[in-house]
Amino acid sequence: MIGAYTIGKKAVKFGYKRYGVPGAIATGGAALAGYLIVRRALKSATNGGNVDSAIDAGEIQSAVEEKGLGAVTDTGTLERAINEEEVSSAVDMDDVQSSAEEETDEFADSTGDGDSSAES
């Protein structure tokens, strides 16, 4: 499993190679935000604890690069990105999804943009 710094760094490189500086900023920011949104949603659904090892950041990065930040609210993406065996308590994916949607909405409201995807 990789952490937030690594996912941001890889996404920035991907975005830069594909779209230049604006793409690096958009892709890196969206991938990092997606990871943090899923991590926060999973923490709230499992009553805290260390959930970093349960999240496949590469899966989140791929989904965000493909579909934009809204991909982190997709149940399929969440099921692929979260290893439930790594979490110490039971995980209700519906709770994680609704928390991720709320976090994504808050993020979109604060940036004034509904999707931070590099593809325009």
XYZ file of N, CA and C in Angstrom:
360
model
N 0.839 -1.175 0.000
C 0.000 0.000 0.000
C 0.891 1.248 0.000
N 0.415 2.279 -0.656
C 1.180 3.513 -0.717
C 0.401 4.620 -0.023
N 1.111 5.634 0.434
C 0.487 6.699 1.206
C 0.119 7.911 0.383
N -0.352 8.932 1.099
C -0.839 10.157 0.468
C 0.258 10.883 -0.312
N 1.445 10.948 0.250
C 2.532 11.640 -0.440
C 2.862 10.954 -1.768
N 2.952 9.652 -1.728
C 3.303 8.893 -2.932
C 2.228 9.019 -3.996
N 0.956 8.946 -3.604
C -0.114 9.058 -4.598
C -0.112 10.449 -5.220
N 0.100 11.479 -4.420
C 0.154 12.829 -4.968
C 1.312 12.997 -5.935
N 2.458 12.470 -5.570
C 3.655 12.576 -6.402
C 3.472 11.852 -7.740
N 2.928 10.630 -7.687
C 2.709 9.868 -8.919
C 1.672 10.547 -9.817
N 0.622 11.072 -9.205
C -0.422 11.739 -9.990
C 0.101 13.018 -10.631
N 0.953 13.738 -9.922
C 1.539 14.956 -10.491
C 2.390 14.607 -11.703
N 3.203 13.570 -11.594
C 4.036 13.149 -12.730
C 3.173 12.746 -13.923
N 2.119 11.965 -13.639
C 1.211 11.539 -14.705
C 0.569 12.754 -15.376
N 0.036 13.662 -14.581
C -0.630 14.849 -15.120
C 0.317 15.743 -15.897
N 1.552 15.868 -15.420
C 2.523 16.708 -16.106
C 2.892 16.128 -17.467
N 3.121 14.823 -17.500
C 3.474 14.175 -18.769
C 2.341 14.284 -19.780
N 1.125 14.216 -19.300
C -0.025 14.194 -20.197
C -0.529 15.583 -20.572
N -0.537 16.524 -19.595
C -1.170 17.827 -19.827
C -0.295 19.029 -19.483
N 0.932 18.817 -19.054
C 1.788 19.936 -18.672
C 1.518 20.378 -17.242
N 1.911 21.592 -16.921
C 1.788 22.102 -15.559
C 0.330 22.142 -15.071
N -0.627 22.648 -15.880
C -2.013 22.638 -15.394
C -2.515 21.225 -15.101
N -2.120 20.275 -15.923
C -2.521 18.892 -15.701
C -1.903 18.310 -14.457
N -0.662 18.687 -14.174
C 0.014 18.207 -12.964
C -0.716 18.688 -11.720
N -1.097 19.949 -11.736
C -1.798 20.516 -10.586
C -3.174 19.867 -10.424
N -3.928 19.773 -11.497
C -5.281 19.214 -11.427
C -5.266 17.738 -11.069
N -4.449 16.953 -11.748
C -4.422 15.517 -11.511
C -3.870 15.195 -10.129
N -2.780 15.847 -9.760
C -2.199 15.611 -8.439
C -3.134 15.995 -7.320
N -3.747 17.152 -7.454
C -4.690 17.608 -6.438
C -5.911 16.718 -6.322
N -6.452 16.309 -7.450
C -7.648 15.460 -7.435
C -7.344 14.087 -6.861
N -6.223 13.495 -7.242
C -5.869 12.172 -6.727
C -5.620 12.219 -5.228
N -4.907 13.228 -4.776
C -4.642 13.365 -3.352
C -5.935 13.629 -2.581
N -6.773 14.489 -3.110
C -8.062 14.760 -2.461
C -8.917 13.503 -2.409
N -8.924 12.728 -3.485
C -9.689 11.478 -3.501
C -9.217 10.515 -2.435
N -7.906 10.373 -2.300
C -7.346 9.491 -1.274
C -7.756 9.965 0.117
N -7.618 11.264 0.368
C -7.953 11.803 1.684
C -9.443 11.683 1.984
N -10.273 11.839 0.964
C -11.721 11.691 1.146
C -12.067 10.256 1.535
N -11.490 9.291 0.828
C -11.774 7.884 1.146
C -11.242 7.546 2.536
N -10.050 8.024 2.863
C -9.471 7.750 4.180
C -10.347 8.314 5.295
N -10.805 9.537 5.101
C -11.654 10.169 6.116
C -13.001 9.456 6.247
N -13.580 9.074 5.112
C -14.864 8.362 5.131
C -14.723 7.002 5.799
N -13.631 6.308 5.515
C -13.409 4.993 6.119
C -13.174 5.122 7.617
N -12.437 6.152 8.029
C -12.221 6.368 9.465
C -13.538 6.600 10.187
N -14.411 7.404 9.598
C -15.682 7.680 10.260
C -16.582 6.450 10.292
N -16.478 5.595 9.287
C -17.313 4.394 9.241
C -16.795 3.303 10.172
N -15.525 3.372 10.559
C -14.945 2.341 11.416
C -14.603 2.859 12.804
N -15.088 4.019 13.155
C -14.841 4.629 14.465
C -13.358 4.860 14.732
N -12.681 5.415 13.763
C -11.284 5.815 13.946
C -10.307 4.690 13.680
N -9.131 4.819 14.268
C -8.089 3.824 14.068
C -7.280 4.115 12.818
N -6.254 3.328 12.612
C -5.389 3.492 11.453
C -5.960 2.702 10.284
N -6.420 3.397 9.273
C -7.037 2.745 8.117
C -6.178 2.848 6.867
N -5.018 3.502 6.988
C -4.158 3.720 5.822
C -3.777 2.418 5.133
N -3.495 1.370 5.908
C -3.072 0.103 5.312
C -4.212 -0.604 4.580
N -5.449 -0.201 4.844
C -6.599 -0.841 4.205
C -6.967 -0.199 2.874
N -6.357 0.930 2.534
C -6.721 1.666 1.328
C -5.679 1.453 0.247
N -6.128 1.033 -0.921
C -5.252 0.893 -2.080
C -5.248 2.233 -2.822
N -4.239 3.026 -2.533
C -4.159 4.369 -3.104
C -4.011 4.334 -4.619
N -3.365 3.321 -5.140
C -3.204 3.194 -6.589
C -4.540 3.051 -7.295
N -5.458 2.328 -6.693
C -6.800 2.160 -7.255
C -7.547 3.487 -7.277
N -7.410 4.246 -6.207
C -8.056 5.556 -6.146
C -7.447 6.486 -7.182
N -6.129 6.473 -7.279
C -5.447 7.316 -8.257
C -5.923 7.000 -9.665
N -5.997 5.726 -10.009
C -6.445 5.326 -11.350
C -7.867 5.793 -11.621
N -8.749 5.592 -10.640
C -10.152 5.985 -10.811
C -10.288 7.490 -10.987
N -9.545 8.265 -10.198
C -9.623 9.722 -10.289
C -9.046 10.211 -11.610
N -7.950 9.600 -12.062
C -7.369 10.002 -13.340
C -8.320 9.696 -14.493
N -9.059 8.599 -14.381
C -9.992 8.201 -15.435
C -11.281 9.006 -15.427
N -11.894 9.148 -14.231
C -13.247 9.688 -14.149
C -13.374 10.983 -13.362
N -12.282 11.471 -12.780
C -12.368 12.679 -11.971
C -12.642 12.360 -10.518
N -12.738 13.401 -9.711
C -12.891 13.249 -8.271
C -14.175 12.516 -7.892
N -15.202 12.620 -8.695
C -16.462 11.935 -8.403
C -16.335 10.421 -8.370
N -15.245 9.884 -8.893
C -15.042 8.436 -8.896
C -14.908 7.864 -7.492
N -14.505 8.690 -6.519
C -14.332 8.171 -5.164
C -15.663 7.897 -4.474
N -16.757 8.338 -5.047
C -18.067 8.061 -4.461
C -18.714 6.829 -5.081
N -18.079 6.246 -6.072
C -18.600 5.070 -6.744
C -18.380 3.832 -5.874
N -19.427 3.048 -5.663
C -19.337 1.862 -4.824
C -18.291 0.887 -5.334
N -18.228 0.689 -6.636
C -17.249 -0.227 -7.211
C -15.827 0.202 -6.925
N -15.556 1.490 -7.050
C -14.224 2.012 -6.749
C -13.891 1.792 -5.280
N -14.835 2.077 -4.404
C -14.608 1.902 -2.976
C -14.358 0.438 -2.626
N -15.128 -0.470 -3.228
C -14.946 -1.889 -2.941
C -13.583 -2.387 -3.419
N -13.111 -1.863 -4.553
C -11.790 -2.255 -5.050
C -10.671 -1.618 -4.238
N -10.884 -0.416 -3.730
C -9.831 0.328 -3.051
C -9.691 -0.013 -1.566
N -10.724 -0.559 -0.960
C -10.681 -0.823 0.481
C -10.582 -2.321 0.727
N -9.547 -2.711 1.438
C -9.359 -4.103 1.839
C -9.972 -4.260 3.225
N -11.157 -4.827 3.284
C -11.892 -4.921 4.543
C -11.189 -5.794 5.571
N -10.337 -6.696 5.142
C -9.622 -7.566 6.071
C -8.576 -6.787 6.873
N -8.119 -5.643 6.347
C -7.113 -4.826 7.024
C -7.720 -3.920 8.098
N -9.037 -3.767 8.085
C -9.713 -2.891 9.040
C -10.131 -3.733 10.239
N -9.928 -3.188 11.433
C -10.183 -3.953 12.652
C -11.670 -4.162 12.951
N -12.545 -3.375 12.352
C -13.977 -3.537 12.591
C -14.711 -3.715 11.267
N -15.975 -4.094 11.356
C -16.779 -4.301 10.151
C -16.972 -2.984 9.412
N -17.019 -3.070 8.082
C -17.155 -1.882 7.245
C -18.468 -1.950 6.494
N -19.283 -0.918 6.644
C -20.519 -0.795 5.882
C -20.225 0.119 4.695
N -20.132 -0.471 3.501
C -19.761 0.304 2.318
C -20.743 1.430 2.028
N -22.006 1.261 2.378
C -22.982 2.332 2.173
C -22.628 3.552 3.022
N -22.187 3.312 4.270
C -21.765 4.418 5.130
C -20.527 5.104 4.564
N -19.581 4.301 4.095
C -18.364 4.865 3.517
C -18.707 5.685 2.280
N -19.598 5.142 1.439
C -19.972 5.852 0.217
C -20.674 7.168 0.540
N -21.605 7.161 1.480
C -22.309 8.405 1.803
C -21.359 9.421 2.434
N -20.431 8.963 3.265
C -19.440 9.880 3.841
C -18.537 10.441 2.757
N -18.144 9.602 1.807
C -17.296 10.061 0.699
C -18.040 11.084 -0.149
N -19.337 10.865 -0.371
C -20.131 11.825 -1.136
C -20.197 13.174 -0.423
N -20.392 13.136 0.907
C -20.448 14.379 1.672
C -19.112 15.110 1.601
N -18.019 14.364 1.767
C -16.689 14.973 1.711
C -16.418 15.551 0.321
N -16.816 14.829 -0.720
C -16.612 15.302 -2.086
C -17.416 16.565 -2.335
N -18.660 16.593 -1.845
C -19.485 17.792 -1.988
C -18.865 18.980 -1.265
N -18.347 18.750 -0.052
C -17.691 19.824 0.690
C -16.463 20.319 -0.065
N -15.682 19.395 -0.607
C -14.487 19.768 -1.356
C -14.869 20.556 -2.603
N -15.887 20.101 -3.320
C -16.324 20.783 -4.536
C -16.857 22.175 -4.213
N -17.586 22.309 -3.100
C -18.095 23.612 -2.700
C -16.969 24.565 -2.345
N -15.931 24.044 -1.683
C -14.832 24.918 -1.264
C -13.951 25.335 -2.431
N -13.890 24.515 -3.485
C -13.083 24.880 -4.650
C -13.916 25.562 -5.720
N -15.227 25.459 -5.598
C -16.099 26.085 -6.588
C -16.189 25.294 -7.870
N -15.812 24.030 -7.810
C -15.789 23.197 -8.995
C -16.273 21.811 -8.627
N -17.133 21.222 -9.418
C -17.675 19.914 -9.135
C -16.755 18.779 -9.489
N -15.756 19.014 -10.347
C -14.868 17.940 -10.777
C -13.499 18.519 -11.061
N -12.486 17.970 -10.438
C -11.129 18.486 -10.614
C -10.354 17.706 -11.637
N -11.023 17.004 -12.505
C -10.372 16.190 -13.515
C -9.545 17.057 -14.457
N -8.403 16.534 -14.884
C -7.534 17.276 -15.804
C -8.076 17.306 -17.209
N -9.002 16.393 -17.504
C -9.564 16.337 -18.856
C -10.698 17.342 -18.989
N -10.574 18.209 -19.956
C -11.605 19.220 -20.177
C -12.109 19.164 -21.589
